[in-house]
Amino acid sequence: MSRILNDLYIAAGVIFLFGAAIFVHEFGHFWVALWRGMKVEEFAIGFGPKIVAWTRGGIQYSLRWIPAGGFVKLPQMITAEGIEGESKKDEPPPPPAPPFSKILVAFAGPAMNLIFAVLIATFIYFVGLPVAVNPPNIGYVDPKSPEGKLGIQGNDRITAIDGKPVKSWDDIFRTTVLALTNTFNVSIVRGGATNAAGPTNVYALTATTDNTMDYKTLNLDPRDHLVIQQVEDGTPAAAAHVRPNDEIVAFAGSLISSHDEFTNLVQAYGGKKTTLVVKRDNKEVTLEVTPEREAGKPYYILGVMFTSGKEFYDIEHPTPWAQVQDVCEQVYGTITALMHSHESGVKAKDLAGPVGIASMLALQVQSDYRLALHFLVMLNINLAFLNLLPIPVLDGGHIAMAILEKIRRRPLEVRVLEYTTTAFLFLLVFFMLYVTFFDIKRLPLIHSLFGRERQIEQTTQPPAGPARAAQPAR
């Protein structure tokens, strides 16, 4: 029952927050159109068949079944009849609206999204924003890998990429993914997990796309915290009195920083009595364990299953300007990467459509309302930038056509505008279906993130890195 209530809470939160972004956008068009004396036929949230509709003051208001947008039907501006339906035929057409009014109406939607984003960012400034604590400490490095042969070791810390300081793995991810190259000069501090002020070495590293998200990243992993979820009966771990919720600290005298490192050590010490150090109730406990070969299998096991562990968040109070600036930099970086996709490797399929946006918003709603609100800041700013692109159907297209009309001193040919708008409408629908296809392919990965436990608090000594997804028993 609690699971059902939680799912309903998440669904309601996604619909409300996503709907709020759509509502303020369309309300901007609606309010300015009325202010400029333009005729408004309908104010709709959603597309497709109507769920409910009512008429007041000669304007129809409606909620529709496809919650991927909305529209304000203005017969004095070029409409997309494929979405909005035909205009009323039993009334005389209203007089043409001046180009300046069209520009104001088109611009009002994105402007309202920006205003809404600033208001939310201001609220976040006062209540605080949970920020993931994932310092750029390197986990296990295979000595035989190119990075290992260069001398990079586990527990080193990345301090800068191409001279740009980084403070977290989020910074590293963003820098590498959006860069117009796949080779980087990476500054690394030896033993940086405990010696951030130590000597720095600079390595020329190549990023790859050999990962679950198919994004360009460095071939280095963050330091993991392996928390045991389950101990199988009759296994070496059970005989050694290993317990669920124990955190692996060291094995065979080596500090453990990744699942791969732990697995390799278990195989190396197969059949030998070995020390295992775990953290239990904030105390380190030393156990003796002997990895055994699983029946019919060529490898050794302990018999434990790792949970996804916890994600730790600190509370910060970034200014509204800092939040908006950060999102704008992300938008600019994404657009630049797309325009130079041959160099960056970022393609249209990497963008999120309605399904991807809703999934990520659901993840934030489940985690913390402040994270959901911060996502809403990003969503509103992205909607504003997207709609200002000079493409017919979008607000930027209406602005461009109104400016052209002003320059020509006469309205543009209606038939040309209708054909152009319809053609770009079909292209937009095709693009949305295209990115939605890849959204659906990424859903299992996003779904796996819902199982992570999150600890959000004001903390000054967080763990050294994020936990991984659940790993099989070994």
GROMACS .gro file of C-alpha atoms in nm:
model
  474
    1MET     CA    1   0.000   0.000   0.000
    2SER     CA    2   0.282   0.239   0.089
    3ARG     CA    3   0.446   0.165  -0.248
    4ILE     CA    4   0.123   0.259  -0.429
    5LEU     CA    5   0.090   0.580  -0.230
    6ASN     CA    6   0.454   0.666  -0.302
    7ASP     CA    7   0.403   0.608  -0.676
    8LEU     CA    8   0.090   0.824  -0.671
    9TYR     CA    9   0.282   1.097  -0.488
   10ILE     CA   10   0.560   1.089  -0.749
   11ALA     CA   11   0.313   1.092  -1.041
   12ALA     CA   12   0.117   1.381  -0.890
   13GLY     CA   13   0.438   1.574  -0.828
   14VAL     CA   14   0.559   1.526  -1.187
   15ILE     CA   15   0.224   1.629  -1.336
   16PHE     CA   16   0.197   1.933  -1.111
   17LEU     CA   17   0.553   2.061  -1.164
   18PHE     CA   18   0.566   1.990  -1.537
   19GLY     CA   19   0.218   2.138  -1.573
   20ALA     CA   20   0.328   2.448  -1.382
   21ALA     CA   21   0.606   2.513  -1.635
   22ILE     CA   22   0.358   2.476  -1.922
   23PHE     CA   23   0.095   2.689  -1.751
   24VAL     CA   24   0.319   2.989  -1.683
   25HIS     CA   25   0.446   2.978  -2.043
   26GLU     CA   26   0.099   2.974  -2.195
   27PHE     CA   27  -0.032   3.226  -1.942
   28GLY     CA   28   0.234   3.468  -2.064
   29HIS     CA   29   0.098   3.445  -2.418
   30PHE     CA   30  -0.259   3.464  -2.291
   31TRP     CA   31  -0.215   3.766  -2.065
   32VAL     CA   32  -0.018   3.975  -2.315
   33ALA     CA   33  -0.259   3.888  -2.597
   34LEU     CA   34  -0.550   4.018  -2.389
   35TRP     CA   35  -0.347   4.324  -2.288
   36ARG     CA   36  -0.278   4.404  -2.655
   37GLY     CA   37  -0.646   4.363  -2.743
   38MET     CA   38  -0.599   4.049  -2.953
   39LYS     CA   39  -0.865   3.785  -2.995
   40VAL     CA   40  -0.815   3.468  -2.788
   41GLU     CA   41  -1.018   3.161  -2.884
   42GLU     CA   42  -0.873   2.897  -2.648
   43PHE     CA   43  -0.631   2.845  -2.361
   44ALA     CA   44  -0.524   2.478  -2.348
   45ILE     CA   45  -0.291   2.276  -2.128
   46GLY     CA   46  -0.186   1.961  -2.310
   47PHE     CA   47  -0.248   1.834  -2.663
   48GLY     CA   48  -0.485   1.583  -2.818
   49PRO     CA   49  -0.842   1.503  -2.708
   50LYS     CA   50  -0.996   1.714  -2.434
   51ILE     CA   51  -1.032   1.582  -2.082
   52VAL     CA   52  -1.247   1.873  -1.974
   53ALA     CA   53  -1.337   2.208  -2.132
   54TRP     CA   54  -1.542   2.512  -2.038
   55THR     CA   55  -1.612   2.850  -2.191
   56ARG     CA   56  -1.597   3.183  -2.014
   57GLY     CA   57  -1.598   3.532  -2.162
   58GLY     CA   58  -1.596   3.387  -2.513
   59ILE     CA   59  -1.273   3.194  -2.446
   60GLN     CA   60  -1.260   2.817  -2.422
   61TYR     CA   61  -1.036   2.670  -2.151
   62SER     CA   62  -0.936   2.305  -2.176
   63LEU     CA   63  -0.721   2.029  -2.028
   64ARG     CA   64  -0.606   1.765  -2.276
   65TRP     CA   65  -0.474   1.412  -2.254
   66ILE     CA   66  -0.117   1.454  -2.383
   67PRO     CA   67   0.073   1.654  -2.116
   68ALA     CA   68   0.362   1.750  -2.344
   69GLY     CA   69   0.283   2.119  -2.385
   70GLY     CA   70  -0.006   2.354  -2.440
   71PHE     CA   71  -0.122   2.641  -2.657
   72VAL     CA   72  -0.313   2.969  -2.671
   73LYS     CA   73  -0.520   2.985  -2.989
   74LEU     CA   74  -0.481   3.328  -3.148
   75PRO     CA   75  -0.642   3.365  -3.494
   76GLN     CA   76  -0.445   3.687  -3.556
   77MET     CA   77  -0.126   3.485  -3.548
   78ILE     CA   78  -0.038   3.184  -3.760
   79THR     CA   79  -0.171   2.876  -3.580
   80ALA     CA   80  -0.084   2.509  -3.612
   81GLU     CA   81  -0.423   2.358  -3.694
   82GLY     CA   82  -0.281   2.007  -3.657
   83ILE     CA   83  -0.249   2.078  -3.285
   84GLU     CA   84  -0.495   2.356  -3.213
   85GLY     CA   85  -0.776   2.265  -3.451
   86GLU     CA   86  -0.947   2.495  -3.700
   87SER     CA   87  -1.045   2.847  -3.608
   88LYS     CA   88  -1.412   2.940  -3.581
   89LYS     CA   89  -1.573   2.981  -3.922
   90ASP     CA   90  -1.905   3.133  -3.808
   91GLU     CA   91  -1.749   3.461  -3.698
   92PRO     CA   92  -1.593   3.740  -3.906
   93PRO     CA   93  -1.213   3.731  -3.894
   94PRO     CA   94  -1.060   3.980  -3.650
   95PRO     CA   95  -0.851   4.268  -3.788
   96PRO     CA   96  -0.479   4.199  -3.841
   97ALA     CA   97  -0.264   4.248  -3.533
   98PRO     CA   98   0.035   4.482  -3.563
   99PRO     CA   99   0.376   4.310  -3.579
  100PHE     CA  100   0.484   4.463  -3.247
  101SER     CA  101   0.189   4.300  -3.070
  102LYS     CA  102   0.278   3.963  -3.224
  103ILE     CA  103   0.637   4.000  -3.105
  104LEU     CA  104   0.527   4.086  -2.751
  105VAL     CA  105   0.283   3.793  -2.737
  106ALA     CA  106   0.539   3.544  -2.871
  107PHE     CA  107   0.812   3.667  -2.636
  108ALA     CA  108   0.585   3.664  -2.330
  109GLY     CA  109   0.585   3.284  -2.300
  110PRO     CA  110   0.964   3.238  -2.272
  111ALA     CA  111   0.983   3.552  -2.055
  112MET     CA  112   0.737   3.402  -1.807
  113ASN     CA  113   0.944   3.082  -1.793
  114LEU     CA  114   1.253   3.287  -1.708
  115ILE     CA  115   1.066   3.486  -1.443
  116PHE     CA  116   0.926   3.165  -1.296
  117ALA     CA  117   1.276   3.013  -1.289
  118VAL     CA  118   1.414   3.314  -1.100
  119LEU     CA  119   1.130   3.299  -0.847
  120ILE     CA  120   1.191   2.929  -0.782
  121ALA     CA  121   1.566   2.989  -0.759
  122THR     CA  122   1.500   3.262  -0.502
  123PHE     CA  123   1.292   3.022  -0.294
  124ILE     CA  124   1.571   2.761  -0.316
  125TYR     CA  125   1.821   3.021  -0.197
  126PHE     CA  126   1.630   3.056   0.129
  127VAL     CA  127   1.541   2.688   0.192
  128GLY     CA  128   1.872   2.546   0.070
  129LEU     CA  129   1.969   2.317  -0.217
  130PRO     CA  130   2.091   1.958  -0.162
  131VAL     CA  131   2.415   1.917  -0.357
  132ALA     CA  132   2.559   1.570  -0.414
  133VAL     CA  133   2.885   1.517  -0.230
  134ASN     CA  134   3.106   1.340  -0.481
  135PRO     CA  135   3.459   1.478  -0.460
  136PRO     CA  136   3.679   1.379  -0.757
  137ASN     CA  137   3.870   1.103  -0.578
  138ILE     CA  138   3.972   0.823  -0.812
  139GLY     CA  139   3.873   0.468  -0.729
  140TYR     CA  140   4.042   0.151  -0.847
  141VAL     CA  141   4.280   0.184  -1.143
  142ASP     CA  142   4.382  -0.133  -1.325
  143PRO     CA  143   4.764  -0.128  -1.340
  144LYS     CA  144   4.744  -0.276  -1.691
  145SER     CA  145   4.515   0.000  -1.823
  146PRO     CA  146   4.658   0.300  -2.015
  147GLU     CA  147   4.586   0.517  -1.712
  148GLY     CA  148   4.751   0.271  -1.476
  149LYS     CA  149   5.061   0.249  -1.696
  150LEU     CA  150   5.090   0.628  -1.675
  151GLY     CA  151   5.114   0.595  -1.297
  152ILE     CA  152   4.765   0.701  -1.193
  153GLN     CA  153   4.659   0.522  -0.875
  154GLY     CA  154   4.348   0.471  -0.667
  155ASN     CA  155   4.275   0.745  -0.412
  156ASP     CA  156   4.441   1.009  -0.631
  157ARG     CA  157   4.231   1.324  -0.680
  158ILE     CA  158   4.153   1.508  -1.003
  159THR     CA  159   4.197   1.881  -0.948
  160ALA     CA  160   4.159   2.029  -1.299
  161ILE     CA  161   4.084   1.941  -1.661
  162ASP     CA  162   4.257   2.149  -1.928
  163GLY     CA  163   4.340   2.401  -1.659
  164LYS     CA  164   3.977   2.437  -1.542
  165PRO     CA  165   3.937   2.347  -1.172
  166VAL     CA  166   3.693   2.069  -1.086
  167LYS     CA  167   3.539   2.009  -0.745
  168SER     CA  168   3.325   1.701  -0.810
  169TRP     CA  169   3.264   1.413  -1.048
  170ASP     CA  170   2.966   1.613  -1.177
  171ASP     CA  171   3.211   1.882  -1.291
  172ILE     CA  172   3.429   1.617  -1.455
  173PHE     CA  173   3.131   1.459  -1.631
  174ARG     CA  174   3.000   1.792  -1.764
  175THR     CA  175   3.343   1.908  -1.879
  176THR     CA  176   3.427   1.591  -2.070
  177VAL     CA  177   3.084   1.529  -2.222
  178LEU     CA  178   3.044   1.878  -2.371
  179ALA     CA  179   3.407   1.932  -2.474
  180LEU     CA  180   3.488   1.962  -2.844
  181THR     CA  181   3.768   1.707  -2.807
  182ASN     CA  182   3.825   1.365  -2.654
  183THR     CA  183   4.178   1.432  -2.527
  184PHE     CA  184   4.235   1.621  -2.204
  185ASN     CA  185   4.520   1.742  -1.986
  186VAL     CA  186   4.412   1.612  -1.647
  187SER     CA  187   4.576   1.747  -1.331
  188ILE     CA  188   4.594   1.484  -1.057
  189VAL     CA  189   4.718   1.506  -0.698
  190ARG     CA  190   4.891   1.194  -0.564
  191GLY     CA  191   4.705   1.059  -0.262
  192GLY     CA  192   4.460   1.342  -0.311
  193ALA     CA  193   4.189   1.183  -0.101
  194THR     CA  194   4.385   1.291   0.204
  195ASN     CA  195   4.649   1.522   0.055
  196ALA     CA  196   4.476   1.778  -0.166
  197ALA     CA  197   4.774   2.012  -0.136
  198GLY     CA  198   5.031   1.755  -0.252
  199PRO     CA  199   5.235   1.760  -0.575
  200THR     CA  200   5.032   1.769  -0.896
  201ASN     CA  201   5.099   1.567  -1.210
  202VAL     CA  202   4.939   1.641  -1.547
  203TYR     CA  203   4.842   1.349  -1.770
  204ALA     CA  204   4.718   1.351  -2.130
  205LEU     CA  205   4.411   1.124  -2.115
  206THR     CA  206   4.168   1.012  -2.383
  207ALA     CA  207   3.795   0.995  -2.309
  208THR     CA  208   3.585   0.706  -2.442
  209THR     CA  209   3.217   0.625  -2.487
  210ASP     CA  210   3.250   0.273  -2.344
  211ASN     CA  211   2.986   0.318  -2.073
  212THR     CA  212   2.619   0.251  -2.012
  213MET     CA  213   2.508   0.602  -2.115
  214ASP     CA  214   2.721   0.606  -2.432
  215TYR     CA  215   2.857   0.946  -2.327
  216LYS     CA  216   3.218   1.055  -2.361
  217THR     CA  217   3.392   1.015  -2.024
  218LEU     CA  218   3.737   0.958  -1.882
  219ASN     CA  219   3.836   0.596  -1.825
  220LEU     CA  220   3.854   0.663  -1.450
  221ASP     CA  221   3.596   0.573  -1.189
  222PRO     CA  222   3.501   0.748  -0.865
  223ARG     CA  223   3.582   0.584  -0.537
  224ASP     CA  224   3.300   0.349  -0.438
  225HIS     CA  225   3.159   0.256  -0.099
  226LEU     CA  226   3.061  -0.109  -0.112
  227VAL     CA  227   2.775  -0.174   0.128
  228ILE     CA  228   2.662  -0.534   0.170
  229GLN     CA  229   2.293  -0.584   0.110
  230GLN     CA  230   2.267  -0.960   0.147
  231VAL     CA  231   2.481  -1.247   0.278
  232GLU     CA  232   2.402  -1.584   0.125
  233ASP     CA  233   2.363  -1.881   0.360
  234GLY     CA  234   2.637  -2.145   0.357
  235THR     CA  235   2.897  -1.918   0.198
  236PRO     CA  236   3.239  -1.800   0.323
  237ALA     CA  237   3.092  -1.462   0.414
  238ALA     CA  238   2.824  -1.623   0.631
  239ALA     CA  239   3.085  -1.843   0.802
  240ALA     CA  240   3.293  -1.531   0.876
  241HIS     CA  241   2.988  -1.358   1.030
  242VAL     CA  242   2.970  -1.085   0.767
  243ARG     CA  243   2.639  -0.896   0.809
  244PRO     CA  244   2.409  -0.695   0.585
  245ASN     CA  245   2.485  -0.319   0.598
  246ASP     CA  246   2.856  -0.387   0.659
  247GLU     CA  247   3.070  -0.158   0.444
  248ILE     CA  248   3.383  -0.310   0.289
  249VAL     CA  249   3.689  -0.114   0.402
  250ALA     CA  250   3.984  -0.338   0.315
  251PHE     CA  251   4.060  -0.688   0.189
  252ALA     CA  252   4.397  -0.864   0.209
  253GLY     CA  253   4.552  -0.544   0.342
  254SER     CA  254   4.435  -0.330   0.048
  255LEU     CA  255   4.188  -0.045   0.087
  256ILE     CA  256   3.886  -0.113  -0.134
  257SER     CA  257   3.762   0.163  -0.361
  258SER     CA  258   3.561  -0.021  -0.627
  259HIS     CA  259   3.367  -0.336  -0.698
  260ASP     CA  260   3.615  -0.439  -0.970
  261GLU     CA  261   3.908  -0.404  -0.732
  262PHE     CA  262   3.734  -0.616  -0.468
  263THR     CA  263   3.640  -0.885  -0.722
  264ASN     CA  264   3.998  -0.905  -0.852
  265LEU     CA  265   4.136  -0.943  -0.500
  266VAL     CA  266   3.885  -1.216  -0.414
  267GLN     CA  267   4.004  -1.412  -0.719
  268ALA     CA  268   4.371  -1.348  -0.634
  269TYR     CA  269   4.327  -1.482  -0.279
  270GLY     CA  270   4.093  -1.768  -0.367
  271GLY     CA  271   4.127  -2.060  -0.124
  272LYS     CA  272   4.342  -1.860   0.119
  273LYS     CA  273   4.240  -1.734   0.462
  274THR     CA  274   4.239  -1.355   0.426
  275THR     CA  275   4.157  -1.055   0.643
  276LEU     CA  276   3.842  -0.861   0.562
  277VAL     CA  277   3.788  -0.525   0.732
  278VAL     CA  278   3.434  -0.389   0.740
  279LYS     CA  279   3.274  -0.082   0.893
  280ARG     CA  280   2.986  -0.180   1.121
  281ASP     CA  281   2.796   0.074   1.331
  282ASN     CA  282   3.072   0.329   1.261
  283LYS     CA  283   3.339   0.093   1.394
  284GLU     CA  284   3.592  -0.109   1.197
  285VAL     CA  285   3.568  -0.487   1.248
  286THR     CA  286   3.835  -0.730   1.126
  287LEU     CA  287   3.718  -1.073   1.009
  288GLU     CA  288   3.887  -1.381   0.865
  289VAL     CA  289   3.737  -1.514   0.542
  290THR     CA  290   3.841  -1.776   0.283
  291PRO     CA  291   3.706  -1.728  -0.072
  292GLU     CA  292   3.576  -2.058  -0.212
  293ARG     CA  293   3.524  -2.174  -0.567
  294GLU     CA  294   3.157  -2.185  -0.660
  295ALA     CA  295   3.043  -2.533  -0.769
  296GLY     CA  296   3.091  -2.575  -1.142
  297LYS     CA  297   3.229  -2.223  -1.180
  298PRO     CA  298   3.585  -2.111  -1.257
  299TYR     CA  299   3.588  -1.826  -1.007
  300TYR     CA  300   3.591  -1.777  -0.629
  301ILE     CA  301   3.315  -1.616  -0.423
  302LEU     CA  302   3.248  -1.479  -0.077
  303GLY     CA  303   2.870  -1.490  -0.112
  304VAL     CA  304   2.763  -1.128  -0.071
  305MET     CA  305   2.537  -0.895  -0.268
  306PHE     CA  306   2.615  -0.526  -0.267
  307THR     CA  307   2.345  -0.263  -0.234
  308SER     CA  308   2.352   0.067  -0.416
  309GLY     CA  309   2.460   0.228  -0.090
  310LYS     CA  310   2.381   0.588  -0.003
  311GLU     CA  311   2.419   0.911  -0.190
  312PHE     CA  312   2.522   1.190   0.043
  313TYR     CA  313   2.410   1.548  -0.005
  314ASP     CA  314   2.523   1.868   0.157
  315ILE     CA  315   2.299   2.174   0.186
  316GLU     CA  316   2.411   2.488   0.005
  317HIS     CA  317   2.243   2.825  -0.056
  318PRO     CA  318   2.341   2.934  -0.408
  319THR     CA  319   2.213   3.277  -0.510
  320PRO     CA  320   1.935   3.291  -0.770
  321TRP     CA  321   2.180   3.447  -1.016
  322ALA     CA  322   2.433   3.167  -0.961
  323GLN     CA  323   2.165   2.904  -1.025
  324VAL     CA  324   2.040   3.072  -1.343
  325GLN     CA  325   2.394   3.135  -1.466
  326ASP     CA  326   2.487   2.770  -1.412
  327VAL     CA  327   2.188   2.648  -1.613
  328CYS     CA  328   2.253   2.901  -1.890
  329GLU     CA  329   2.613   2.779  -1.915
  330GLN     CA  330   2.487   2.423  -1.944
  331VAL     CA  331   2.242   2.523  -2.219
  332TYR     CA  332   2.512   2.713  -2.407
  333GLY     CA  333   2.755   2.423  -2.371
  334THR     CA  334   2.496   2.174  -2.497
  335ILE     CA  335   2.403   2.387  -2.799
  336THR     CA  336   2.772   2.437  -2.883
  337ALA     CA  337   2.839   2.064  -2.850
  338LEU     CA  338   2.544   1.984  -3.077
  339MET     CA  339   2.660   2.234  -3.339
  340HIS     CA  340   3.003   2.068  -3.334
  341SER     CA  341   2.884   1.712  -3.285
  342HIS     CA  342   3.167   1.570  -3.497
  343GLU     CA  343   3.421   1.703  -3.245
  344SER     CA  344   3.215   1.663  -2.927
  345GLY     CA  345   3.033   1.338  -3.001
  346VAL     CA  346   2.708   1.487  -2.862
  347LYS     CA  347   2.414   1.415  -3.093
  348ALA     CA  348   2.042   1.480  -3.098
  349LYS     CA  349   1.976   1.132  -2.958
  350ASP     CA  350   2.151   1.238  -2.637
  351LEU     CA  351   1.886   1.502  -2.567
  352ALA     CA  352   1.589   1.427  -2.342
  353GLY     CA  353   1.232   1.433  -2.469
  354PRO     CA  354   0.909   1.437  -2.266
  355VAL     CA  355   0.964   1.081  -2.138
  356GLY     CA  356   1.321   1.150  -2.029
  357ILE     CA  357   1.228   1.480  -1.867
  358ALA     CA  358   0.937   1.323  -1.681
  359SER     CA  359   1.156   1.033  -1.565
  360MET     CA  360   1.429   1.260  -1.430
  361LEU     CA  361   1.172   1.486  -1.268
  362ALA     CA  362   1.015   1.180  -1.103
  363LEU     CA  363   1.357   1.084  -0.966
  364GLN     CA  364   1.399   1.429  -0.812
  365VAL     CA  365   1.044   1.428  -0.669
  366GLN     CA  366   1.117   1.094  -0.503
  367SER     CA  367   1.446   1.225  -0.361
  368ASP     CA  368   1.366   1.571  -0.222
  369TYR     CA  369   1.128   1.853  -0.313
  370ARG     CA  370   1.421   2.098  -0.333
  371LEU     CA  371   1.592   1.884  -0.597
  372ALA     CA  372   1.263   1.874  -0.788
  373LEU     CA  373   1.235   2.253  -0.771
  374HIS     CA  374   1.594   2.292  -0.891
  375PHE     CA  375   1.513   2.063  -1.183
  376LEU     CA  376   1.215   2.290  -1.252
  377VAL     CA  377   1.453   2.588  -1.270
  378MET     CA  378   1.653   2.402  -1.536
  379LEU     CA  379   1.336   2.296  -1.719
  380ASN     CA  380   1.195   2.649  -1.737
  381ILE     CA  381   1.519   2.801  -1.863
  382ASN     CA  382   1.554   2.525  -2.122
  383LEU     CA  383   1.195   2.581  -2.235
  384ALA     CA  384   1.265   2.953  -2.271
  385PHE     CA  385   1.577   2.898  -2.483
  386LEU     CA  386   1.414   2.626  -2.693
  387ASN     CA  387   1.107   2.833  -2.770
  388LEU     CA  388   1.314   3.136  -2.871
  389LEU     CA  389   1.480   2.943  -3.155
  390PRO     CA  390   1.378   3.110  -3.485
  391ILE     CA  391   1.185   2.806  -3.607
  392PRO     CA  392   0.824   2.822  -3.730
  393VAL     CA  393   0.582   2.670  -3.475
  394LEU     CA  394   0.806   2.793  -3.192
  395ASP     CA  395   0.781   3.141  -3.039
  396GLY     CA  396   1.111   3.243  -3.196
  397GLY     CA  397   0.961   3.164  -3.537
  398HIS     CA  398   0.663   3.391  -3.468
  399ILE     CA  399   0.900   3.668  -3.363
  400ALA     CA  400   1.113   3.624  -3.679
  401MET     CA  401   0.804   3.632  -3.904
  402ALA     CA  402   0.667   3.941  -3.727
  403ILE     CA  403   1.000   4.120  -3.773
  404LEU     CA  404   1.002   4.026  -4.141
  405GLU     CA  405   0.645   4.154  -4.171
  406LYS     CA  406   0.750   4.483  -4.015
  407ILE     CA  407   1.043   4.518  -4.255
  408ARG     CA  408   0.824   4.439  -4.560
  409ARG     CA  409   0.549   4.674  -4.432
  410ARG     CA  410   0.284   4.420  -4.529
  411PRO     CA  411   0.167   4.083  -4.397
  412LEU     CA  412   0.333   3.768  -4.522
  413GLU     CA  413   0.133   3.545  -4.755
  414VAL     CA  414  -0.099   3.332  -4.541
  415ARG     CA  415  -0.063   3.022  -4.758
  416VAL     CA  416   0.317   3.033  -4.740
  417LEU     CA  417   0.305   3.075  -4.362
  418GLU     CA  418   0.059   2.788  -4.323
  419TYR     CA  419   0.266   2.552  -4.539
  420THR     CA  420   0.586   2.649  -4.360
  421THR     CA  421   0.432   2.610  -4.016
  422THR     CA  422   0.278   2.273  -4.102
  423ALA     CA  423   0.606   2.143  -4.245
  424PHE     CA  424   0.802   2.241  -3.935
  425LEU     CA  425   0.527   2.100  -3.713
  426PHE     CA  426   0.577   1.759  -3.871
  427LEU     CA  427   0.954   1.793  -3.833
  428LEU     CA  428   0.909   1.884  -3.466
  429VAL     CA  429   0.681   1.586  -3.405
  430PHE     CA  430   0.929   1.356  -3.580
  431PHE     CA  431   1.214   1.494  -3.369
  432MET     CA  432   1.016   1.441  -3.048
  433LEU     CA  433   0.943   1.081  -3.146
  434TYR     CA  434   1.313   1.032  -3.228
  435VAL     CA  435   1.441   1.151  -2.890
  436THR     CA  436   1.157   0.968  -2.713
  437PHE     CA  437   1.280   0.641  -2.865
  438PHE     CA  438   1.618   0.691  -2.697
  439ASP     CA  439   1.446   0.812  -2.378
  440ILE     CA  440   1.273   0.474  -2.357
  441LYS     CA  441   1.603   0.291  -2.413
  442ARG     CA  442   1.750   0.479  -2.116
  443LEU     CA  443   1.456   0.409  -1.883
  444PRO     CA  444   1.607   0.092  -1.723
  445LEU     CA  445   1.917   0.290  -1.625
  446ILE     CA  446   1.710   0.576  -1.483
  447HIS     CA  447   1.487   0.326  -1.302
  448SER     CA  448   1.793   0.176  -1.132
  449LEU     CA  449   1.864   0.514  -0.972
  450PHE     CA  450   1.533   0.505  -0.784
  451GLY     CA  451   1.668   0.232  -0.556
  452ARG     CA  452   1.944   0.449  -0.411
  453GLU     CA  453   1.913   0.565  -0.055
  454ARG     CA  454   1.988   0.934  -0.010
  455GLN     CA  455   2.107   1.110   0.302
  456ILE     CA  456   2.048   1.484   0.282
  457GLU     CA  457   2.192   1.687   0.565
  458GLN     CA  458   2.440   1.957   0.652
  459THR     CA  459   2.759   1.755   0.668
  460THR     CA  460   3.123   1.858   0.666
  461GLN     CA  461   3.284   1.515   0.638
  462PRO     CA  462   3.099   1.319   0.368
  463PRO     CA  463   3.213   0.996   0.209
  464ALA     CA  464   3.475   1.019  -0.064
  465GLY     CA  465   3.250   0.933  -0.355
  466PRO     CA  466   2.914   0.809  -0.482
  467ALA     CA  467   2.794   0.453  -0.455
  468ARG     CA  468   2.733   0.230  -0.753
  469ALA     CA  469   2.428   0.033  -0.859
  470ALA     CA  470   2.365  -0.303  -0.696
  471GLN     CA  471   2.631  -0.564  -0.780
  472PRO     CA  472   2.594  -0.944  -0.787
  473ALA     CA  473   2.711  -1.172  -0.509
  474ARG     CA  474   3.078  -1.270  -0.526
   0.00000   0.00000   0.00000
